[in-house]
CSV table of C-alpha atoms in Angstrom, one decimal:
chain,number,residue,atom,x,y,z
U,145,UNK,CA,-4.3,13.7,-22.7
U,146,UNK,CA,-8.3,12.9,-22.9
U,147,UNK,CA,-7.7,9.8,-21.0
U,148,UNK,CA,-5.9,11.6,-17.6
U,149,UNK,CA,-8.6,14.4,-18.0
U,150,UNK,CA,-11.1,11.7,-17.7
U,151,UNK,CA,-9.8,10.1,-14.9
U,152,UNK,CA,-9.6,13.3,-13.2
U,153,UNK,CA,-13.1,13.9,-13.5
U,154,UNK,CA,-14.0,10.1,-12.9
U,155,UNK,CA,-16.4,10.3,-15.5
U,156,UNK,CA,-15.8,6.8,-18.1
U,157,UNK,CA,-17.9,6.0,-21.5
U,158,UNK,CA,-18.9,2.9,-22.0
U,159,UNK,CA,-16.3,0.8,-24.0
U,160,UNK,CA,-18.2,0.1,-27.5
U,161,UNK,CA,-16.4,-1.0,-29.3
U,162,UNK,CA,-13.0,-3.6,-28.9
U,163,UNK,CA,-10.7,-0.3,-29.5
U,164,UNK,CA,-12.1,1.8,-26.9
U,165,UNK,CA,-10.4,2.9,-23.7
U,166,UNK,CA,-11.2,0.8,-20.9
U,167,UNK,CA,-12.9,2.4,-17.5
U,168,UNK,CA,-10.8,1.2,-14.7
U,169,UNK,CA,-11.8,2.1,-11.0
U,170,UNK,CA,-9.2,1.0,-8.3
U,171,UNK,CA,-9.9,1.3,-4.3
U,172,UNK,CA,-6.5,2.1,-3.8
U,173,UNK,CA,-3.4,4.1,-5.5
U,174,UNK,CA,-1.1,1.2,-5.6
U,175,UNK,CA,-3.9,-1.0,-7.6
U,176,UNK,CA,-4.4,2.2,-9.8
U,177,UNK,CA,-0.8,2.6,-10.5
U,178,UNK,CA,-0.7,-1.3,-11.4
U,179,UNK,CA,-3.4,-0.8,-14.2
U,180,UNK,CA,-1.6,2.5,-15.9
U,181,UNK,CA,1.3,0.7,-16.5
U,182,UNK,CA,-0.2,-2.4,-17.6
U,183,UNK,CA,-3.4,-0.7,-19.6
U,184,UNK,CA,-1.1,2.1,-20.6
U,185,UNK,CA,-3.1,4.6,-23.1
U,186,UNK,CA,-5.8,1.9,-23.8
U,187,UNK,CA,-7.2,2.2,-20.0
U,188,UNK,CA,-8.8,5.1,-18.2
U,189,UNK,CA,-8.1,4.6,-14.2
U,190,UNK,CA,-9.6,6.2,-11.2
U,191,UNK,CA,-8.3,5.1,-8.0
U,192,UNK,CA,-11.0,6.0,-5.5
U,193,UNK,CA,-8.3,6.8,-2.6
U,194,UNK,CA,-6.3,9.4,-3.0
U,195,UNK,CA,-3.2,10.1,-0.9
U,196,UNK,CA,-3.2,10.3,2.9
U,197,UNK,CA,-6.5,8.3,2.8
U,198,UNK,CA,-6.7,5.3,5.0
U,199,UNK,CA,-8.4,2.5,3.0
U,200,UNK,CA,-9.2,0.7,6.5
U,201,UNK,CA,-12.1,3.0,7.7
U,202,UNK,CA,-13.2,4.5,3.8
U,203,UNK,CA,-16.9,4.6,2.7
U,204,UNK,CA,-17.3,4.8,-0.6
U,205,UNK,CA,-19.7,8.2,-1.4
U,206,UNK,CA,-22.0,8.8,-4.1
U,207,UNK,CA,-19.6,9.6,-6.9
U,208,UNK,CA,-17.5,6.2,-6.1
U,209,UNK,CA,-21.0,4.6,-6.4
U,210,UNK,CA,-21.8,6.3,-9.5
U,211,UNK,CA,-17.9,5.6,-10.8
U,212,UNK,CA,-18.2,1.9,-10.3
U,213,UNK,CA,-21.6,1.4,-12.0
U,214,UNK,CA,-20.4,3.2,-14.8
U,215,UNK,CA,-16.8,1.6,-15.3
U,216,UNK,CA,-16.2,-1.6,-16.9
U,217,UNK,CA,-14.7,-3.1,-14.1
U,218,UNK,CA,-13.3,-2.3,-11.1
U,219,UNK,CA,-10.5,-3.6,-8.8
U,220,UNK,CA,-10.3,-3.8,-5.4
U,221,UNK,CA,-7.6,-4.9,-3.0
U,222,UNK,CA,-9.5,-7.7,-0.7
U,223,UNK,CA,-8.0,-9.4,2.4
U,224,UNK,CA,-10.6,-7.2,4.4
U,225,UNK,CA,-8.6,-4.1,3.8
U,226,UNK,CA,-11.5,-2.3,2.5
U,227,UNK,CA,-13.5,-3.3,5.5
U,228,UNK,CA,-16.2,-0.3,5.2
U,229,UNK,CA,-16.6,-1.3,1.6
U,230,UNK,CA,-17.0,-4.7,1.2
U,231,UNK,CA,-20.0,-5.5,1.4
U,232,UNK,CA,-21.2,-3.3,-1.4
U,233,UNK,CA,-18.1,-4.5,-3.7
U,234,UNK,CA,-19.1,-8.1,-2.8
U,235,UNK,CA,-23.0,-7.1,-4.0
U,236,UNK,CA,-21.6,-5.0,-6.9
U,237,UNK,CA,-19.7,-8.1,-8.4
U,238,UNK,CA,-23.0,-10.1,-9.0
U,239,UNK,CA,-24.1,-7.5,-11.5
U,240,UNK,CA,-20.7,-6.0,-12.7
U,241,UNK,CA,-17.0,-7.2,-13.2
U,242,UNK,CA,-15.5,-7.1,-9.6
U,243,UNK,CA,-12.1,-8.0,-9.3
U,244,UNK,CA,-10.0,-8.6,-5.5
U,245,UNK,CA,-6.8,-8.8,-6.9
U,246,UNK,CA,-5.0,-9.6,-3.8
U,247,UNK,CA,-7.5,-12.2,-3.2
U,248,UNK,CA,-5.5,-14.3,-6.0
U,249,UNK,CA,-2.4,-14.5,-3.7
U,250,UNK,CA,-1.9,-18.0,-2.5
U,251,UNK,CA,-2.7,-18.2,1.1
U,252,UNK,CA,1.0,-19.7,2.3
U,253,UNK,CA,2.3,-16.6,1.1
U,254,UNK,CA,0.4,-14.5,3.4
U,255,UNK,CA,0.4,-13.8,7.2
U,256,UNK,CA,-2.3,-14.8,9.5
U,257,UNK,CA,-4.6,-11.8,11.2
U,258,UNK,CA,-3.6,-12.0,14.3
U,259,UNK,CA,-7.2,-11.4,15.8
U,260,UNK,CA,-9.1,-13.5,13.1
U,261,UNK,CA,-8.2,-16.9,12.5
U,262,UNK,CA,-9.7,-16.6,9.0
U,263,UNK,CA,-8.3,-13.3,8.0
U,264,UNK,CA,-4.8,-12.2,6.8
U,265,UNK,CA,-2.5,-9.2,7.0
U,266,UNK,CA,-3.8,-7.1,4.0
U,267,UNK,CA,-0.7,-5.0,3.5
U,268,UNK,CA,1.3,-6.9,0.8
U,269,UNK,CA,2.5,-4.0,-1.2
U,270,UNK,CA,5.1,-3.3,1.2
U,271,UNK,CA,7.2,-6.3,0.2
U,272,UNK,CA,7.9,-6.2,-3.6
U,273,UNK,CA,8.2,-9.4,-4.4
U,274,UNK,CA,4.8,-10.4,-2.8
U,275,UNK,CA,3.1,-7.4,-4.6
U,276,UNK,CA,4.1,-8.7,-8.3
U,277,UNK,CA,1.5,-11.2,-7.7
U,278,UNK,CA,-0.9,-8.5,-7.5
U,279,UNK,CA,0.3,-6.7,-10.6
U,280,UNK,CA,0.1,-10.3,-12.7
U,281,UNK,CA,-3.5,-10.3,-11.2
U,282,UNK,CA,-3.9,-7.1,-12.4
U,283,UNK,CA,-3.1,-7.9,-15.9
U,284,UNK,CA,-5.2,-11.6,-16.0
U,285,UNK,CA,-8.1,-9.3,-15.1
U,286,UNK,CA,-7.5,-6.7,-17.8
U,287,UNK,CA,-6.5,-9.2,-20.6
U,288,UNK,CA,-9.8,-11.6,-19.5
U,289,UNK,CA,-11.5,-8.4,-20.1
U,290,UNK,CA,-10.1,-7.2,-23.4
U,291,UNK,CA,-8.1,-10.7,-24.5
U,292,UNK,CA,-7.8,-8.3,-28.2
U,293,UNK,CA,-5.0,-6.5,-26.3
U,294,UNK,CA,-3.5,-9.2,-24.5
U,295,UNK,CA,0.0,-9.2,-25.7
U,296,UNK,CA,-0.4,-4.7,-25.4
U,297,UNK,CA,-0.9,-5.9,-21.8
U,298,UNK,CA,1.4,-8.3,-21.4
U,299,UNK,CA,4.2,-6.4,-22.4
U,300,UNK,CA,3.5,-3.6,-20.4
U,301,UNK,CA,3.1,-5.9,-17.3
U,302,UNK,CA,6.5,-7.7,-18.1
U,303,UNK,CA,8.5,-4.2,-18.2
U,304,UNK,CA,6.5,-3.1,-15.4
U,305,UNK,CA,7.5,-6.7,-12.7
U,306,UNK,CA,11.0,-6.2,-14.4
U,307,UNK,CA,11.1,-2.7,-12.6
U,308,UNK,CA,9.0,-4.2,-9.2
U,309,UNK,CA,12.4,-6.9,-9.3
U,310,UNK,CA,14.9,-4.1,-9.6
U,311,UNK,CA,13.0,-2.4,-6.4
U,312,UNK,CA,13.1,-5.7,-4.4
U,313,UNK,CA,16.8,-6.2,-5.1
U,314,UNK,CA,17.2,-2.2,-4.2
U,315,UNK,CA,15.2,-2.8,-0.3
U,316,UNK,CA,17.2,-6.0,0.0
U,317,UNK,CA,20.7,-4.3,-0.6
U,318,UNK,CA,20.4,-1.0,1.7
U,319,UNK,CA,18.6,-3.0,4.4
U,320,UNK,CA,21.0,-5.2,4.7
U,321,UNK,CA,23.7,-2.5,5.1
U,322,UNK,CA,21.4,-2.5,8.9
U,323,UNK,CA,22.9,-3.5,11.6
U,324,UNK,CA,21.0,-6.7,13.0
U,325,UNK,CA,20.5,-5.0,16.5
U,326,UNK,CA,18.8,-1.7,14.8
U,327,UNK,CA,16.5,-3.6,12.9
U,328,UNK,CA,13.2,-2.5,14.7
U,329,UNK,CA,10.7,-0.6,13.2
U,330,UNK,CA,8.0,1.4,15.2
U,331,UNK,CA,5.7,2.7,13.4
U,332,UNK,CA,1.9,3.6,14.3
U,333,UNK,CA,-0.2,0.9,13.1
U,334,UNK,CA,0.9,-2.3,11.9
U,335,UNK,CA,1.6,-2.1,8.5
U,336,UNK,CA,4.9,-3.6,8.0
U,337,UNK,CA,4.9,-7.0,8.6
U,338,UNK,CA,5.8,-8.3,5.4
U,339,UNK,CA,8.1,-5.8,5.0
U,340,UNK,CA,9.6,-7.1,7.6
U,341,UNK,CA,9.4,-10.1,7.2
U,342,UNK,CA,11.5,-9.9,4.0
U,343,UNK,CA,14.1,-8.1,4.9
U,344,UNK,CA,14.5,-9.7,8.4
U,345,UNK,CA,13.0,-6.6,10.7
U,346,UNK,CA,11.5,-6.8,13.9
U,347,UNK,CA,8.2,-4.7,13.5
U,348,UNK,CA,6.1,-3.2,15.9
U,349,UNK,CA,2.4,-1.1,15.6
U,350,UNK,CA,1.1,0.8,18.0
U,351,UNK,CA,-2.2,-0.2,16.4
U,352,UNK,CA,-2.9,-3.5,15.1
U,353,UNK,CA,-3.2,-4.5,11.3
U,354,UNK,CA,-6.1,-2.2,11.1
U,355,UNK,CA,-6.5,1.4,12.4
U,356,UNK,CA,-9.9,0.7,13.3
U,357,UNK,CA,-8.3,-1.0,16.3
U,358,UNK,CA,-7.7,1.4,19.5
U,359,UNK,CA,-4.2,1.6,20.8
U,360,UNK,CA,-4.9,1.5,24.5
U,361,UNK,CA,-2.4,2.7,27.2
U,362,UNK,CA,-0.7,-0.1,28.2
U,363,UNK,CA,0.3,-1.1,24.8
U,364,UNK,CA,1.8,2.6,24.4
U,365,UNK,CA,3.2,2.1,27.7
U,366,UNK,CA,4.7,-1.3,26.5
U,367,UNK,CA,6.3,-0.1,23.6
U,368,UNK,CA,8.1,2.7,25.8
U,369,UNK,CA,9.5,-0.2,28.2
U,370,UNK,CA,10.9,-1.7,24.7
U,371,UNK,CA,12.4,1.7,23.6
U,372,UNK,CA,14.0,1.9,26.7
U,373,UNK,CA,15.3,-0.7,27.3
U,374,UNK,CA,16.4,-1.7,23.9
U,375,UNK,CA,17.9,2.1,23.2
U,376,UNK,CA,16.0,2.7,19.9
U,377,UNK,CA,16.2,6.2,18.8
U,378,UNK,CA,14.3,6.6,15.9
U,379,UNK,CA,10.3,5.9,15.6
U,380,UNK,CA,8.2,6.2,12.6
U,381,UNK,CA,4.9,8.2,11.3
U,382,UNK,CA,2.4,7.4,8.7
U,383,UNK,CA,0.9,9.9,6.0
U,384,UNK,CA,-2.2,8.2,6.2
U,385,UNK,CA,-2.8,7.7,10.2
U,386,UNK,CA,-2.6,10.6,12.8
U,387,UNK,CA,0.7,10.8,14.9
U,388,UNK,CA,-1.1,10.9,18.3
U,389,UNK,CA,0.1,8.1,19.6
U,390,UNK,CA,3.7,8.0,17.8
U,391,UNK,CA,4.0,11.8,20.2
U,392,UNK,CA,2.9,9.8,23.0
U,393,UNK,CA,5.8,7.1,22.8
U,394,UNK,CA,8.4,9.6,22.4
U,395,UNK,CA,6.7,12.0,25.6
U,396,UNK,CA,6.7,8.4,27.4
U,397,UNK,CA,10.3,7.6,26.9
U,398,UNK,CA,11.2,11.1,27.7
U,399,UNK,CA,9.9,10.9,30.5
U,400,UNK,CA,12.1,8.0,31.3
U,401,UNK,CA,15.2,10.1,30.1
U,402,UNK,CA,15.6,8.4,26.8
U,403,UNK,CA,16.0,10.7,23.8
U,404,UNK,CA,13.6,9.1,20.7
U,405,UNK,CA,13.0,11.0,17.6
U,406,UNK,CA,11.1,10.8,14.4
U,407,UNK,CA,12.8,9.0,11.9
U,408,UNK,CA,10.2,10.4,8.9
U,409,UNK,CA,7.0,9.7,7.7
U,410,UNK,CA,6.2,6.6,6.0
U,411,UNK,CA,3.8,5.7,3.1
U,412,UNK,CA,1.9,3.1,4.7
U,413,UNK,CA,-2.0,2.6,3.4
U,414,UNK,CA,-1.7,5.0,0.6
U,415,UNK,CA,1.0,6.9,-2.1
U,416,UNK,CA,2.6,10.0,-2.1
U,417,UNK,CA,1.6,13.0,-3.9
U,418,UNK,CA,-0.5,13.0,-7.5
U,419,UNK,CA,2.2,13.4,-9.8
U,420,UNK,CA,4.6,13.3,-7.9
U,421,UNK,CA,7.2,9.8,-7.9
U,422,UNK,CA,6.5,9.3,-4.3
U,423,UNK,CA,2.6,9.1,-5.6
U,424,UNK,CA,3.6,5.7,-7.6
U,425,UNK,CA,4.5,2.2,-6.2
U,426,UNK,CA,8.0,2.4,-7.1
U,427,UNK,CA,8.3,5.7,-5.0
U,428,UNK,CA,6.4,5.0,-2.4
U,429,UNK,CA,8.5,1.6,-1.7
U,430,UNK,CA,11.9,3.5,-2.3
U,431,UNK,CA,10.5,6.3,-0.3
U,432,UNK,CA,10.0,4.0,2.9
U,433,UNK,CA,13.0,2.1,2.3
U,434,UNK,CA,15.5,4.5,1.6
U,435,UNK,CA,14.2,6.7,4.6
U,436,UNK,CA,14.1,3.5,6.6
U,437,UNK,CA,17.8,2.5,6.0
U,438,UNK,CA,18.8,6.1,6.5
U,439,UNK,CA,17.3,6.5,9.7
U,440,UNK,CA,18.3,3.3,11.4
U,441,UNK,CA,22.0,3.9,10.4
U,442,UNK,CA,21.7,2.0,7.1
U,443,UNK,CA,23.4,3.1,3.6
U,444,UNK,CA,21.3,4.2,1.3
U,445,UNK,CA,21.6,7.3,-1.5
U,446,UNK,CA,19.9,10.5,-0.1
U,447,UNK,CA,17.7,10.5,-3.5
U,448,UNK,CA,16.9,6.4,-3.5
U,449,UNK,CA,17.0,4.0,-6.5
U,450,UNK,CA,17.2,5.9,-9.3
U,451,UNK,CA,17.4,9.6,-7.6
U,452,UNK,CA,14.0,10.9,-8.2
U,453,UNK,CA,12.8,11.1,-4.2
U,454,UNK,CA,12.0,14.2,-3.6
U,455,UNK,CA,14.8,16.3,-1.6
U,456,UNK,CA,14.9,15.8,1.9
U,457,UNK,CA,13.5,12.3,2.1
């Protein structure tokens, strides 16, 4: 299709005319994967982070530069999860449309920073029901842009928060197949607190909300006590971070003769694989659930939702 060949090469034309394929650049792969479903075949969407890429410490390069000037608007997360960026997407919005479409999110629903008083946890995606605010931001920002296509948009947006529901009914069911005392997730930076906080987990990060934070010893040797002492078996790693300090917890607790493996990797700050259904938001959410439930003694189908994960998960 000429619109996926032309977000593979990140080159957009300008929309002339009211019919035209609108240029769509998105920071991240979950905001990408929003507008395709919404914009369908009348958008052309580059997200600027790929997989494995950890939106916390990206700089945008020359061809992002050159891909945002050139688009006809361009979405960005916000909540200072772009933190290398945002500056520049804060000076690009006075000259083009700039969207933060987590930014719309009412501020009750979120959870404080807990090192800035005036920042919040960025990670939303990881609780469904929080991220369909982002996808109806998504769509107010495509249909203020091309209102002609409105009800094309909104459409797509309903079928698309129909299939977000179904996935936050899905995490709710197989988590809760848990047993209270296992519900602790370790993981290496601290992505899933509102994951958590839905589905009524204990979460712990061996980094803080960002990665740009430094995990010093005595927080890995902290998290070793809790392993310990709490006998948790399983601990998590993230495509997107390094699993240095993940090793070091299970060395740690070895060391103490406590046996702690790794329960999988997780999709934390980015998709799976292009093309693949672990590289869209549906995935990527079933992924971490399904291996989540699995691993903690949970019941949950070896293939998740709808039996697309890949084999193995």
């Amino acid at each position: 299709m000429a619109a996926a060949s032309a977000a593979a090469s990140g080159r957009f034309r300008p929309a002339l005319a009211a019919e035209a394929s609108v240029g769509v650049v998105a920071t991240t792969g979950m905001i990408a994967d929003a507008a395709r479903q919404i914009g369908g075949d009348r958008v052309e969407v580059r997200a600027l982070m790929g997989p494995g890429v950890d939106p916390h410490s990206y700089r945008q390069t020359r061809t992002d530069i050159l891909a945002m000037t050139r688009a006809d608007i361009v979405l960005w997360h916000g909540l200072y999860l772009e933190a290398q960026m945002e500056a520049f997407l804060t000076e690009l919005g006075g000259k083009r449309r700039v969207v933060a479409v987590a930014e719309q999110l009412p501020r009750e629903a979120l959870i404080h920073h807990d090192s800035y008083a005036d920042k919040f946890d960025p990670h939303v995606w990881m609780d469904p029901g929080l991220w369909s605010g982002v996808v109806a931001a998504v769509r107010d920002a495509l249909v203020d842009l091309r209102p002609e296509s409105a009800d094309f948009f909104g459409a797509n947006a309903e079928a698309h928060l129909a299939e977000v529901a179904a996935l936050d009914e899905y995490v709710a069911t197989i988590t809760a197949s848990i047993a209270p005392d296992r519900r602790v997730l370790v993981t290496a930076h601290d992505a899933f607190k509102y994951f958590g906080a839905a589905n009524d987990f204990e979460v712990m990060g061996i980094q803080g909300i960002s990665t740009e934070s430094e995990a010093g010893l005595s927080r890995i040797a902290e998290l070793v006590d809790v392993l310990v002492e709490r006998d948790i078996g399983a601990v998590f790693v993230e495509s997107s971070v390094s699993d240095r300090n993940v090793r070091a917890l299970i060395e740690g607790a070895a060391a103490r003769g406590h046996e702690v493996s790794i329960g999988g990797q997780l999709y934390s700050d980015a998709m799976g694989p292009e093309g693949s259904y672990e590289g869209t938001y549906l995935g990527m959410i079933d992924h971490n659930a399904t291996l989540i439930a699995r691993a903690l003694g949970g019941d949950a189908p070896e293939r998740g939702m709808q039996g697309l994960l890949a084999a193995g998960t």
